[in-house]
Amino acid sequence: MPSRITQQITTSQLTVQIQKHSLSLQRQYRNISTGIEITKPSDDISKYNMILYHNSQITHLLSMNESINTITKILDYITSSLQDINAIISRASQIASVGIDSTSDQSTYQALGVEIDDMIHNLLGIFNRKINDDYIFGGASINIQPFIVSSYDTNGRINGINYVASSNNTYAIIDNNNIPIYYSGNSIEQTSGTSLFQTIIELRNSLSTNSPQRLSLLKTAMQNLESIHDHISSIIGSISSRLASLRSYSEQSDRLLYQHQVSKTELESTDYANAIVKMNESQYLLQSTMALMSRYFSYSILDYIV
Amino acid sequence: MINHLYIGLSGIISANKSLSTIGQNITKSNIPQYHRRLPILSSLPYEYGAIYSYTHRQSDDILQQQFSYGISDVSYIDELQKYCSIIETYYSNINIIDKLNNMYNIISQIPINRIKIHDLISAISDIVQSIRLTNESINRMKNSIESQIRNYVNLVNNNLDELIKYKFYGNDFNALDKIEEHISNISNFIDSKIIHNNNIYNILSSNGMPIVLDIKAYKIRMVNNSTNIAIQNDIGNIEIKAGRLGALLHLYNEYLPNIQNEFNSIIADFIRNINHIQATGLGALGEYTSASSRIPVSNVFAPLSTQYLPYEIHDGDLSISITNTISNTRNNFIIHIEPNIHSLYDVSNMLSSLPGLDSTVDPTTGLITITAQSGFRFDFAGRDTLPPTNVTITNPDTSGFLSALGINGIFDGYNADTINIHQQFIDNPNLFAFSKTGELGNNDNIKRFLDTRNSSLFSNNNYIQNIEKLITNIGSYLSDIKRSHDNSKEIHNEIEDKLNEIIGVDTNEEFVSLLSYQRMLESSSKYLSIINHLFDSILEILK
């Protein structure tokens, strides 16, 4: 305890207390008005570090979800295109089966041949489909039309189609994993050396031409179409399973995103109950210090000297 | 009997002088460093009454010295806190970590959305702006610290001048008060040792250099030797480790350069990684017809290792793929670069010797230009030959030659001061090298870019984590300062209170003394009046 109390001691002590309470009050005002308690590392280093971590996870997950959504759209479109191809193959197979029926006359064969010829054009259109200006079956050469007509027959019908794009797939990158998005058309259109376009062209030709080998050619075409159909179905299956895992991944990342957002908010946001209690405390302390000060300065022994 | 008159008179004189001293105390009670005076009375010989013997000035040398040290400590931390809060704001408000993360997130989206390349360029520009803004702010802060140091030096010298003036007043109490006031002012700026003996104050710096010796002041001056600021006087170097000046010198000479160096090395690493991967990949525009270095060497004929380049060139290989666009063939060539032996000119000659390639160095600018001959194009992606041989090169530039000289990089510059985005990327974002094969759907180089998020190719560091570390270190330092500030302020207040207990004026006490001396004066007057009356009575008898 001090032995003598001078005016300067009292003034300096009161000033220190006023500064302390004003600072605390100002901090609480800021926390309450902004709703954020941690804005700088020095506010709380460990909390700030955690906020940085959650922040980077949130931006990463948001970006990943955006990528997954885009990939899902692309893969959905590819699946739908492959299903269109398989629908054409099924119809071609049906036509081949009708052709095998010995009751058909030449005009029926001609009509079936014309339908198959239309299918070739349809297939070519599907195999050259684009999404976001990228060819979906161009593999890594997304800017090059993958299938081009290489030859026409004497009737001006397509007689050969070549694949000119890349034999490699285009991959998207999700969490350091490569996910194929644009497949090489070559690997879809062909299986075990059997080309879909070649098979369909041969089917059309065998229907249009009255030949003794027609029956066996139609049977071969049917078998080839079946194996290509199975091949494409297996690709659709693998894409669908990838889509399913992407959706589940997206759900997981949504949950994670939510958790990170909650954790970040909990760390950086103002605890209003606590802040208001602290604000009131600082306010009372400041008011009492000010009251003390005015009382101290109003009191003087001069009042008692007459 | 006539003595009675002198006795009364001595009482009046003593009380009057004492009242004057008390009056001084009351009126100066709020002046800092005013030392309370005490009237000391004593008896006159031969019972002739009282005499005002002398005025005692209250003081305590040890506390006074502790008080000065306390001022230096508190003002040191106060000044540090002020600037460190600003430094923390500079580094934490630019959100550089968010911006780097954003850049990598955009890169990861490019394989599925090529339009994002435009977003990437704006994200990179944003990073460049933030880095430059931070560094410029720190440089501006250094400039203002420098002028503040100059200002503080002047203030110290002004106080020294004033202090010396009062030294000629000898033991005058007001002069001593003034001297102590100026010593306190000086302690606000520098830490010093005060040697006080028989009211003579000598001031030495913390390394023992005289600042005030007897009646001579050795004024201090600021010496700026390009990177550091030192304080000297005519005797020698003045070491200042506390006070406001001490804080600014610490910030200017140590703290800010350390932070800037750390930030620069992180940014340098970032630039080199991104430039290296960009230079060894291919964009939508394919191979190059020409490429030039952006970082000059001082002597194109001297070994590269002697050129003090911002980035080291290693003993390693540089792989160049040269495509003949007419025959549609591509061949790979490897040149071995030994920086201890090869100069830029040697490397240029090696490149020129390759079929389809020309290379020149300009001794004036110190830059190299590689040009493809007509019908040829070249790249450094290390891709397969044409016709294919199924051989690709994982790292086509193990020497780091391309990134060290800024050839085909995204960034110009080599640290936080010089970083800039290469204008050609702003003009044509399709130059961004996402591919290793040249195919638009090949994203092998994107994967390499993304890998640098976790580990630098050159330092194995993680620069995002390093920036986080730098920012939290700044915050941690500031937290320590805030804690120290509270502690030293508390200690200083305690010392100040203790000193005030001894030297300060308690007005209540003074009013009591005032009443006491008032009574003394009144009673002495009354005594004189009675004696006077007595003399009158005696004189009346004599009539």
Tab-separated table of N, CA, C and O in Angstrom, chain A residues 1-9 12-13 16 19 39-43 45 48-49 52 55-56 59-60 63 66-67 70-71 74 132 134 139-143 166 168-173 176 178 181 299-302 305, chain B residues 29-32 36 88-89 92 97-98 101 105 108-109 111-112 114 116 439-443 446-447 450-451 453 468 471-472 475-476 478-479 482 489 493 496-498 500-509 511-512 515:
chain	number	residue	atom	x	y	z
A	1	MET	N	0.843	-1.203	0.000
A	1	MET	CA	0.000	0.000	0.000
A	1	MET	C	0.875	1.248	0.000
A	1	MET	O	1.842	1.332	0.762
A	2	PRO	N	0.550	2.222	-0.828
A	2	PRO	CA	1.359	3.441	-0.828
A	2	PRO	C	1.239	4.203	0.480
A	2	PRO	O	0.185	4.198	1.105
A	3	SER	N	2.336	4.807	0.895
A	3	SER	CA	2.306	5.552	2.154
A	3	SER	C	1.727	6.941	1.960
A	3	SER	O	1.129	7.501	2.861
A	4	ARG	N	1.925	7.512	0.764
A	4	ARG	CA	1.360	8.824	0.466
A	4	ARG	C	0.612	8.742	-0.852
A	4	ARG	O	1.079	8.106	-1.795
A	5	ILE	N	-0.552	9.379	-0.869
A	5	ILE	CA	-1.325	9.398	-2.121
A	5	ILE	C	-1.279	10.808	-2.673
A	5	ILE	O	-1.779	11.747	-2.055
A	6	THR	N	-0.639	10.937	-3.803
A	6	THR	CA	-0.588	12.270	-4.407
A	6	THR	C	-1.650	12.347	-5.497
A	6	THR	O	-2.169	11.329	-5.947
A	7	GLN	N	-1.907	13.572	-5.891
A	7	GLN	CA	-2.913	13.782	-6.938
A	7	GLN	C	-2.500	13.073	-8.226
A	7	GLN	O	-3.312	12.507	-8.928
A	8	GLN	N	-1.183	13.078	-8.490
A	8	GLN	CA	-0.693	12.440	-9.723
A	8	GLN	C	-0.895	10.938	-9.710
A	8	GLN	O	-1.196	10.346	-10.738
A	9	ILE	N	-0.700	10.319	-8.541
A	9	ILE	CA	-0.914	8.856	-8.443
A	9	ILE	C	-2.369	8.563	-8.782
A	9	ILE	O	-2.663	7.697	-9.620
A	12	SER	N	-3.113	9.211	-12.486
A	12	SER	CA	-2.534	8.228	-13.411
A	12	SER	C	-3.257	6.889	-13.285
A	12	SER	O	-3.516	6.224	-14.275
A	13	GLN	N	-3.611	6.508	-12.042
A	13	GLN	CA	-4.322	5.235	-11.878
A	13	GLN	C	-5.694	5.284	-12.543
A	13	GLN	O	-6.097	4.334	-13.221
A	16	VAL	N	-5.224	5.127	-16.311
A	16	VAL	CA	-4.912	3.758	-16.766
A	16	VAL	C	-6.199	2.923	-16.829
A	16	VAL	O	-6.452	2.209	-17.809
A	19	GLN	N	-8.397	4.003	-19.766
A	19	GLN	CA	-7.848	3.505	-21.036
A	19	GLN	C	-8.167	2.021	-21.209
A	19	GLN	O	-8.601	1.579	-22.265
A	39	THR	N	-10.246	-11.412	-36.701
A	39	THR	CA	-9.990	-10.850	-38.033
A	39	THR	C	-8.503	-10.869	-38.368
A	39	THR	O	-8.137	-10.852	-39.533
A	40	LYS	N	-7.680	-10.931	-37.318
A	40	LYS	CA	-6.236	-10.875	-37.535
A	40	LYS	C	-5.581	-11.991	-36.725
A	40	LYS	O	-6.156	-12.436	-35.715
A	41	PRO	N	-4.387	-12.435	-37.119
A	41	PRO	CA	-3.733	-13.500	-36.359
A	41	PRO	C	-3.586	-13.162	-34.877
A	41	PRO	O	-3.763	-14.029	-34.019
A	42	SER	N	-3.253	-11.884	-34.575
A	42	SER	CA	-2.988	-11.537	-33.180
A	42	SER	C	-4.245	-11.589	-32.309
A	42	SER	O	-4.139	-11.576	-31.092
A	43	ASP	N	-5.430	-11.652	-32.935
A	43	ASP	CA	-6.652	-11.781	-32.128
A	43	ASP	C	-6.636	-13.115	-31.375
A	43	ASP	O	-7.053	-13.193	-30.230
A	45	ILE	N	-4.092	-16.629	-32.242
A	45	ILE	CA	-3.301	-17.289	-33.283
A	45	ILE	C	-3.821	-18.680	-33.628
A	45	ILE	O	-3.978	-19.025	-34.801
A	48	TYR	N	-7.003	-18.396	-35.496
A	48	TYR	CA	-6.770	-17.848	-36.836
A	48	TYR	C	-6.229	-18.922	-37.773
A	48	TYR	O	-6.642	-19.032	-38.924
A	49	ASN	N	-5.303	-19.753	-37.254
A	49	ASN	CA	-4.749	-20.846	-38.061
A	49	ASN	C	-5.827	-21.823	-38.479
A	49	ASN	O	-5.849	-22.295	-39.618
A	52	LEU	N	-7.903	-20.303	-41.199
A	52	LEU	CA	-7.220	-20.393	-42.494
A	52	LEU	C	-7.389	-21.786	-43.092
A	52	LEU	O	-7.660	-21.944	-44.286
A	55	ASN	N	-10.947	-22.286	-44.205
A	55	ASN	CA	-11.164	-21.453	-45.389
A	55	ASN	C	-10.642	-22.116	-46.652
A	55	ASN	O	-11.317	-22.159	-47.668
A	56	SER	N	-9.406	-22.648	-46.547
A	56	SER	CA	-8.830	-23.260	-47.750
A	56	SER	C	-9.588	-24.539	-48.100
A	56	SER	O	-9.784	-24.855	-49.267
A	59	THR	N	-12.899	-23.419	-49.873
A	59	THR	CA	-12.735	-23.023	-51.282
A	59	THR	C	-12.404	-24.240	-52.148
A	59	THR	O	-12.883	-24.357	-53.269
A	60	HIS	N	-11.596	-25.156	-51.573
A	60	HIS	CA	-11.240	-26.364	-52.323
A	60	HIS	C	-12.482	-27.212	-52.593
A	60	HIS	O	-12.718	-27.668	-53.719
A	63	SER	N	-14.831	-25.623	-55.120
A	63	SER	CA	-14.323	-25.777	-56.478
A	63	SER	C	-14.490	-27.222	-56.943
A	63	SER	O	-14.844	-27.489	-58.091
A	66	GLU	N	-18.009	-27.897	-57.884
A	66	GLU	CA	-18.308	-27.297	-59.191
A	66	GLU	C	-17.788	-28.214	-60.301
A	66	GLU	O	-18.480	-28.472	-61.280
A	67	SER	N	-16.556	-28.732	-60.092
A	67	SER	CA	-15.970	-29.639	-61.086
A	67	SER	C	-16.807	-30.905	-61.214
A	67	SER	O	-17.079	-31.374	-62.320
A	70	THR	N	-19.865	-30.312	-63.223
A	70	THR	CA	-19.582	-30.210	-64.669
A	70	THR	C	-19.282	-31.592	-65.241
A	70	THR	O	-19.786	-31.945	-66.311
A	71	ILE	N	-18.447	-32.367	-64.518
A	71	ILE	CA	-18.103	-33.716	-65.006
A	71	ILE	C	-19.372	-34.558	-65.119
A	71	ILE	O	-19.569	-35.295	-66.092
A	74	ILE	N	-21.218	-33.710	-68.203
A	74	ILE	CA	-20.545	-34.239	-69.403
A	74	ILE	C	-20.787	-35.745	-69.505
A	74	ILE	O	-21.167	-36.272	-70.560
A	132	ASN	N	-19.913	-28.141	-74.743
A	132	ASN	CA	-19.026	-26.991	-74.459
A	132	ASN	C	-17.995	-26.797	-75.575
A	132	ASN	O	-16.824	-26.511	-75.312
A	134	ASP	N	-16.501	-29.011	-77.222
A	134	ASP	CA	-15.500	-30.085	-77.259
A	134	ASP	C	-16.170	-31.351	-77.800
A	134	ASP	O	-17.290	-31.683	-77.395
A	139	GLY	N	-11.416	-38.052	-77.620
A	139	GLY	CA	-10.303	-38.362	-76.709
A	139	GLY	C	-9.601	-37.087	-76.302
A	139	GLY	O	-10.254	-36.096	-75.964
A	140	ALA	N	-8.281	-37.097	-76.385
A	140	ALA	CA	-7.522	-35.909	-75.976
A	140	ALA	C	-7.564	-34.816	-77.041
A	140	ALA	O	-7.236	-33.672	-76.759
A	141	SER	N	-7.976	-35.208	-78.278
A	141	SER	CA	-8.077	-34.180	-79.336
A	141	SER	C	-9.507	-33.660	-79.375
A	141	SER	O	-10.271	-33.942	-80.299
A	142	ILE	N	-9.846	-32.888	-78.381
A	142	ILE	CA	-11.235	-32.453	-78.230
A	142	ILE	C	-11.649	-31.417	-79.273
A	142	ILE	O	-12.823	-31.137	-79.437
A	143	ASN	N	-10.664	-30.885	-79.974
A	143	ASN	CA	-10.973	-29.847	-80.966
A	143	ASN	C	-11.029	-30.411	-82.398
A	143	ASN	O	-11.238	-29.666	-83.336
A	166	SER	N	-7.683	-38.408	-81.169
A	166	SER	CA	-6.641	-39.007	-80.318
A	166	SER	C	-7.034	-40.387	-79.804
A	166	SER	O	-8.216	-40.674	-79.605
A	168	ASN	N	-5.901	-41.260	-76.967
A	168	ASN	CA	-5.878	-41.108	-75.499
A	168	ASN	C	-7.148	-40.407	-75.029
A	168	ASN	O	-7.724	-39.613	-75.761
A	169	ASN	N	-7.534	-40.697	-73.796
A	169	ASN	CA	-8.711	-40.032	-73.233
A	169	ASN	C	-8.330	-38.663	-72.678
A	169	ASN	O	-7.165	-38.421	-72.374
A	170	THR	N	-9.353	-37.818	-72.519
A	170	THR	CA	-9.145	-36.568	-71.765
A	170	THR	C	-9.565	-36.841	-70.327
A	170	THR	O	-10.622	-37.426	-70.095
A	171	TYR	N	-8.703	-36.429	-69.407
A	171	TYR	CA	-8.986	-36.685	-67.987
A	171	TYR	C	-9.264	-35.380	-67.241
A	171	TYR	O	-8.603	-34.368	-67.493
A	172	ALA	N	-10.219	-35.468	-66.329
A	172	ALA	CA	-10.409	-34.364	-65.375
A	172	ALA	C	-9.636	-34.746	-64.117
A	172	ALA	O	-9.350	-35.934	-63.906
A	173	ILE	N	-9.286	-33.741	-63.315
A	173	ILE	CA	-8.507	-34.037	-62.101
A	173	ILE	C	-9.334	-33.660	-60.878
A	173	ILE	O	-9.689	-32.494	-60.684
A	176	ASN	N	-6.517	-35.013	-57.065
A	176	ASN	CA	-5.337	-35.732	-57.529
A	176	ASN	C	-5.661	-37.039	-58.262
A	176	ASN	O	-4.766	-37.824	-58.546
A	178	ASN	N	-7.271	-38.942	-61.654
A	178	ASN	CA	-7.651	-38.708	-63.048
A	178	ASN	C	-8.978	-39.382	-63.325
A	178	ASN	O	-9.122	-40.583	-63.095
A	181	ILE	N	-13.049	-38.219	-68.996
A	181	ILE	CA	-14.318	-37.570	-69.359
A	181	ILE	C	-14.590	-37.692	-70.862
A	181	ILE	O	-15.667	-38.104	-71.256
A	299	TYR	N	-13.960	16.793	-4.692
A	299	TYR	CA	-13.665	16.811	-3.265
A	299	TYR	C	-12.355	17.534	-3.013
A	299	TYR	O	-11.353	17.254	-3.674
A	300	SER	N	-12.376	18.489	-2.082
A	300	SER	CA	-11.142	19.192	-1.759
A	300	SER	C	-11.235	19.735	-0.341
A	300	SER	O	-12.305	20.109	0.128
A	301	ILE	N	-10.080	19.779	0.293
A	301	ILE	CA	-10.040	20.345	1.650
A	301	ILE	C	-10.359	21.838	1.616
A	301	ILE	O	-10.788	22.427	2.605
A	302	LEU	N	-10.211	22.409	0.404
A	302	LEU	CA	-10.537	23.830	0.258
A	302	LEU	C	-11.983	24.112	0.651
A	302	LEU	O	-12.305	25.185	1.145
A	305	ILE	N	-12.118	25.015	4.228
A	305	ILE	CA	-11.392	26.194	4.728
A	305	ILE	C	-12.253	27.423	4.491
A	305	ILE	O	-12.639	27.704	3.356
B	29	SER	N	1.542	21.069	-8.382
B	29	SER	CA	1.288	19.665	-8.043
B	29	SER	C	1.027	18.784	-9.264
B	29	SER	O	1.211	17.583	-9.220
B	30	ASN	N	0.605	19.409	-10.352
B	30	ASN	CA	0.294	18.583	-11.527
B	30	ASN	C	1.406	18.544	-12.568
B	30	ASN	O	1.236	17.953	-13.629
B	31	ILE	N	2.523	19.193	-12.257
B	31	ILE	CA	3.624	19.193	-13.226
B	31	ILE	C	4.411	17.890	-13.064
B	31	ILE	O	4.869	17.573	-11.969
B	32	PRO	N	4.542	17.136	-14.148
B	32	PRO	CA	5.291	15.891	-14.024
B	32	PRO	C	6.747	16.210	-13.655
B	32	PRO	O	7.305	17.196	-14.108
B	36	ARG	N	8.467	17.612	-4.764
B	36	ARG	CA	7.873	18.340	-3.627
B	36	ARG	C	8.970	19.006	-2.793
B	36	ARG	O	10.027	18.403	-2.565
B	88	GLU	N	0.894	-6.424	-39.599
B	88	GLU	CA	-0.022	-7.579	-39.556
B	88	GLU	C	-1.199	-7.353	-40.508
B	88	GLU	O	-1.593	-8.251	-41.254
B	89	THR	N	-1.732	-6.134	-40.493
B	89	THR	CA	-2.862	-5.828	-41.377
B	89	THR	C	-2.444	-5.954	-42.839
B	89	THR	O	-3.176	-6.525	-43.644
B	92	SER	N	-2.116	-9.793	-43.536
B	92	SER	CA	-3.298	-10.655	-43.394
B	92	SER	C	-4.476	-10.170	-44.236
B	92	SER	O	-5.303	-10.975	-44.650
B	97	ILE	N	-3.347	-16.136	-49.288
B	97	ILE	CA	-3.560	-17.591	-49.227
B	97	ILE	C	-4.836	-17.955	-49.988
B	97	ILE	O	-4.834	-18.892	-50.797
B	98	ASP	N	-5.907	-17.194	-49.759
B	98	ASP	CA	-7.166	-17.443	-50.487
B	98	ASP	C	-6.939	-17.310	-51.986
B	98	ASP	O	-7.471	-18.081	-52.776
B	101	ASN	N	-5.006	-20.295	-53.316
B	101	ASN	CA	-5.918	-21.446	-53.365
B	101	ASN	C	-6.887	-21.307	-54.533
B	101	ASN	O	-7.162	-22.273	-55.241
B	105	ASN	N	-7.492	-23.804	-57.615
B	105	ASN	CA	-8.831	-24.350	-57.875
B	105	ASN	C	-9.231	-24.103	-59.326
B	105	ASN	O	-9.813	-24.975	-59.964
B	108	SER	N	-7.445	-26.486	-61.572
B	108	SER	CA	-8.011	-27.842	-61.540
B	108	SER	C	-9.306	-27.940	-62.356
B	108	SER	O	-9.716	-29.017	-62.749
B	109	GLN	N	-9.948	-26.780	-62.613
B	109	GLN	CA	-11.200	-26.801	-63.389
B	109	GLN	C	-10.968	-26.647	-64.891
B	109	GLN	O	-11.888	-26.878	-65.685
B	111	PRO	N	-9.352	-28.514	-67.135
B	111	PRO	CA	-9.591	-29.681	-67.997
B	111	PRO	C	-11.048	-29.846	-68.411
B	111	PRO	O	-11.324	-30.392	-69.473
B	112	ILE	N	-11.984	-29.386	-67.575
B	112	ILE	CA	-13.382	-29.580	-67.932
B	112	ILE	C	-14.037	-28.298	-68.424
B	112	ILE	O	-15.178	-28.318	-68.863
B	114	ARG	N	-12.438	-25.015	-70.501
B	114	ARG	CA	-11.288	-24.242	-71.016
B	114	ARG	C	-11.451	-22.733	-70.828
B	114	ARG	O	-10.466	-22.000	-70.771
B	116	LYS	N	-12.097	-21.273	-68.346
B	116	LYS	CA	-11.512	-20.904	-67.049
B	116	LYS	C	-10.102	-20.338	-67.190
B	116	LYS	O	-9.569	-19.757	-66.250
B	439	GLU	N	-1.914	-31.847	-77.294
B	439	GLU	CA	-3.332	-32.120	-77.537
B	439	GLU	C	-4.161	-31.259	-76.584
B	439	GLU	O	-3.817	-31.141	-75.401
B	440	LEU	N	-5.298	-30.749	-77.087
B	440	LEU	CA	-6.119	-29.861	-76.256
B	440	LEU	C	-6.718	-30.579	-75.050
B	440	LEU	O	-6.999	-29.972	-74.029
B	441	GLY	N	-6.918	-31.884	-75.201
B	441	GLY	CA	-7.518	-32.642	-74.104
B	441	GLY	C	-6.479	-33.258	-73.178
B	441	GLY	O	-6.837	-33.954	-72.232
B	442	ASN	N	-5.216	-32.985	-73.445
B	442	ASN	CA	-4.176	-33.526	-72.566
B	442	ASN	C	-3.925	-32.532	-71.430
B	442	ASN	O	-3.620	-31.374	-71.670
B	443	ASN	N	-4.073	-33.019	-70.206
B	443	ASN	CA	-3.957	-32.124	-69.046
B	443	ASN	C	-2.798	-32.510	-68.128
B	443	ASN	O	-2.828	-32.214	-66.939
B	446	ILE	N	-1.289	-29.722	-66.259
B	446	ILE	CA	-2.163	-29.187	-65.196
B	446	ILE	C	-1.863	-29.942	-63.903
B	446	ILE	O	-1.792	-29.349	-62.823
B	447	LYS	N	-1.678	-31.245	-64.048
B	447	LYS	CA	-1.382	-32.070	-62.876
B	447	LYS	C	-0.060	-31.611	-62.239
B	447	LYS	O	0.073	-31.565	-61.020
B	450	LEU	N	-0.718	-28.483	-60.357
B	450	LEU	CA	-1.429	-28.756	-59.097
B	450	LEU	C	-0.508	-29.376	-58.048
B	450	LEU	O	-0.672	-29.136	-56.853
B	451	ASP	N	0.474	-30.152	-58.528
B	451	ASP	CA	1.416	-30.777	-57.575
B	451	ASP	C	2.224	-29.734	-56.807
B	451	ASP	O	2.627	-29.968	-55.666
B	453	ARG	N	1.210	-27.162	-55.507
B	453	ARG	CA	0.442	-26.665	-54.363
B	453	ARG	C	0.937	-27.331	-53.074
B	453	ARG	O	0.947	-26.718	-52.012
B	468	GLU	N	1.300	-18.934	-44.672
B	468	GLU	CA	0.493	-19.045	-43.441
B	468	GLU	C	1.399	-18.871	-42.226
B	468	GLU	O	1.072	-18.150	-41.286
B	471	ILE	N	2.526	-15.247	-41.791
B	471	ILE	CA	1.464	-14.375	-41.264
B	471	ILE	C	1.214	-14.680	-39.785
B	471	ILE	O	1.078	-13.766	-38.970
B	472	THR	N	1.192	-15.969	-39.438
B	472	THR	CA	0.929	-16.282	-38.029
B	472	THR	C	2.133	-15.894	-37.155
B	472	THR	O	1.952	-15.523	-35.999
B	475	GLY	N	1.616	-12.341	-36.412
B	475	GLY	CA	0.557	-12.236	-35.405
B	475	GLY	C	1.052	-12.641	-34.033
B	475	GLY	O	0.733	-11.995	-33.022
B	476	SER	N	1.862	-13.698	-34.013
B	476	SER	CA	2.381	-14.199	-32.743
B	476	SER	C	3.316	-13.161	-32.103
B	476	SER	O	3.272	-12.924	-30.890
B	478	LEU	N	3.185	-9.966	-32.583
B	478	LEU	CA	2.355	-8.853	-32.114
B	478	LEU	C	1.667	-9.217	-30.789
B	478	LEU	O	1.572	-8.376	-29.885
B	479	SER	N	1.203	-10.464	-30.680
B	479	SER	CA	0.573	-10.895	-29.421
B	479	SER	C	1.569	-10.795	-28.266
B	479	SER	O	1.220	-10.344	-27.176
B	482	LYS	N	1.962	-7.250	-27.338
B	482	LYS	CA	0.807	-6.741	-26.577
B	482	LYS	C	0.898	-7.182	-25.119
B	482	LYS	O	0.619	-6.402	-24.206
B	489	LYS	N	3.949	-1.888	-18.860
B	489	LYS	CA	3.164	-0.703	-18.487
B	489	LYS	C	2.786	-0.800	-16.994
B	489	LYS	O	2.860	0.189	-16.261
B	493	ASN	N	3.995	1.732	-14.226
B	493	ASN	CA	3.021	2.478	-13.422
B	493	ASN	C	3.311	2.315	-11.937
B	493	ASN	O	3.185	3.267	-11.160
B	496	GLU	N	6.270	4.411	-11.157
B	496	GLU	CA	5.873	5.815	-11.210
B	496	GLU	C	5.096	6.192	-9.936
B	496	GLU	O	5.326	7.254	-9.343
B	497	ASP	N	4.205	5.274	-9.518
B	497	ASP	CA	3.439	5.533	-8.294
B	497	ASP	C	4.360	5.618	-7.083
B	497	ASP	O	4.208	6.480	-6.221
B	498	LYS	N	5.325	4.677	-7.053
B	498	LYS	CA	6.270	4.667	-5.920
B	498	LYS	C	7.067	5.967	-5.891
B	498	LYS	O	7.289	6.554	-4.837
B	500	ASN	N	6.178	8.794	-7.200
B	500	ASN	CA	5.252	9.882	-6.862
B	500	ASN	C	4.936	9.929	-5.380
B	500	ASN	O	4.663	11.003	-4.837
B	501	GLU	N	4.946	8.757	-4.769
B	501	GLU	CA	4.735	8.710	-3.322
B	501	GLU	C	5.779	9.556	-2.604
B	501	GLU	O	5.507	10.175	-1.591
B	502	ILE	N	6.974	9.540	-3.184
B	502	ILE	CA	8.072	10.251	-2.533
B	502	ILE	C	8.175	11.695	-3.018
B	502	ILE	O	8.234	12.622	-2.219
B	503	ILE	N	8.151	11.876	-4.326
B	503	ILE	CA	8.419	13.233	-4.832
B	503	ILE	C	7.152	14.029	-5.123
B	503	ILE	O	7.204	15.245	-5.291
B	504	GLY	N	6.009	13.356	-5.188
B	504	GLY	CA	4.785	14.022	-5.615
B	504	GLY	C	4.170	14.891	-4.528
B	504	GLY	O	4.575	14.850	-3.362
B	505	VAL	N	3.205	15.681	-4.932
B	505	VAL	CA	2.543	16.606	-4.015
B	505	VAL	C	1.155	16.073	-3.688
B	505	VAL	O	0.368	15.813	-4.599
B	506	ASP	N	0.897	15.887	-2.385
B	506	ASP	CA	-0.455	15.547	-1.965
B	506	ASP	C	-1.093	16.858	-1.504
B	506	ASP	O	-0.698	17.427	-0.478
B	507	THR	N	-2.041	17.353	-2.246
B	507	THR	CA	-2.583	18.704	-1.969
B	507	THR	C	-3.228	18.760	-0.587
B	507	THR	O	-3.177	19.801	0.089
B	508	ASN	N	-3.805	17.653	-0.160
B	508	ASN	CA	-4.425	17.645	1.180
B	508	ASN	C	-3.375	17.918	2.254
B	508	ASN	O	-3.572	18.716	3.166
B	509	GLU	N	-2.275	17.203	2.060
B	509	GLU	CA	-1.156	17.383	2.993
B	509	GLU	C	-0.693	18.846	2.997
B	509	GLU	O	-0.448	19.434	4.044
B	511	PHE	N	-2.434	21.438	2.181
B	511	PHE	CA	-3.415	22.339	2.807
B	511	PHE	C	-3.301	22.315	4.329
B	511	PHE	O	-3.466	23.341	4.990
B	512	VAL	N	-2.985	21.156	4.860
B	512	VAL	CA	-2.775	21.051	6.313
B	512	VAL	C	-1.570	21.908	6.706
B	512	VAL	O	-1.610	22.683	7.668
B	515	LEU	N	-2.456	25.495	6.613
B	515	LEU	CA	-3.162	25.937	7.824
B	515	LEU	C	-2.171	26.150	8.962
B	515	LEU	O	-2.239	27.136	9.709
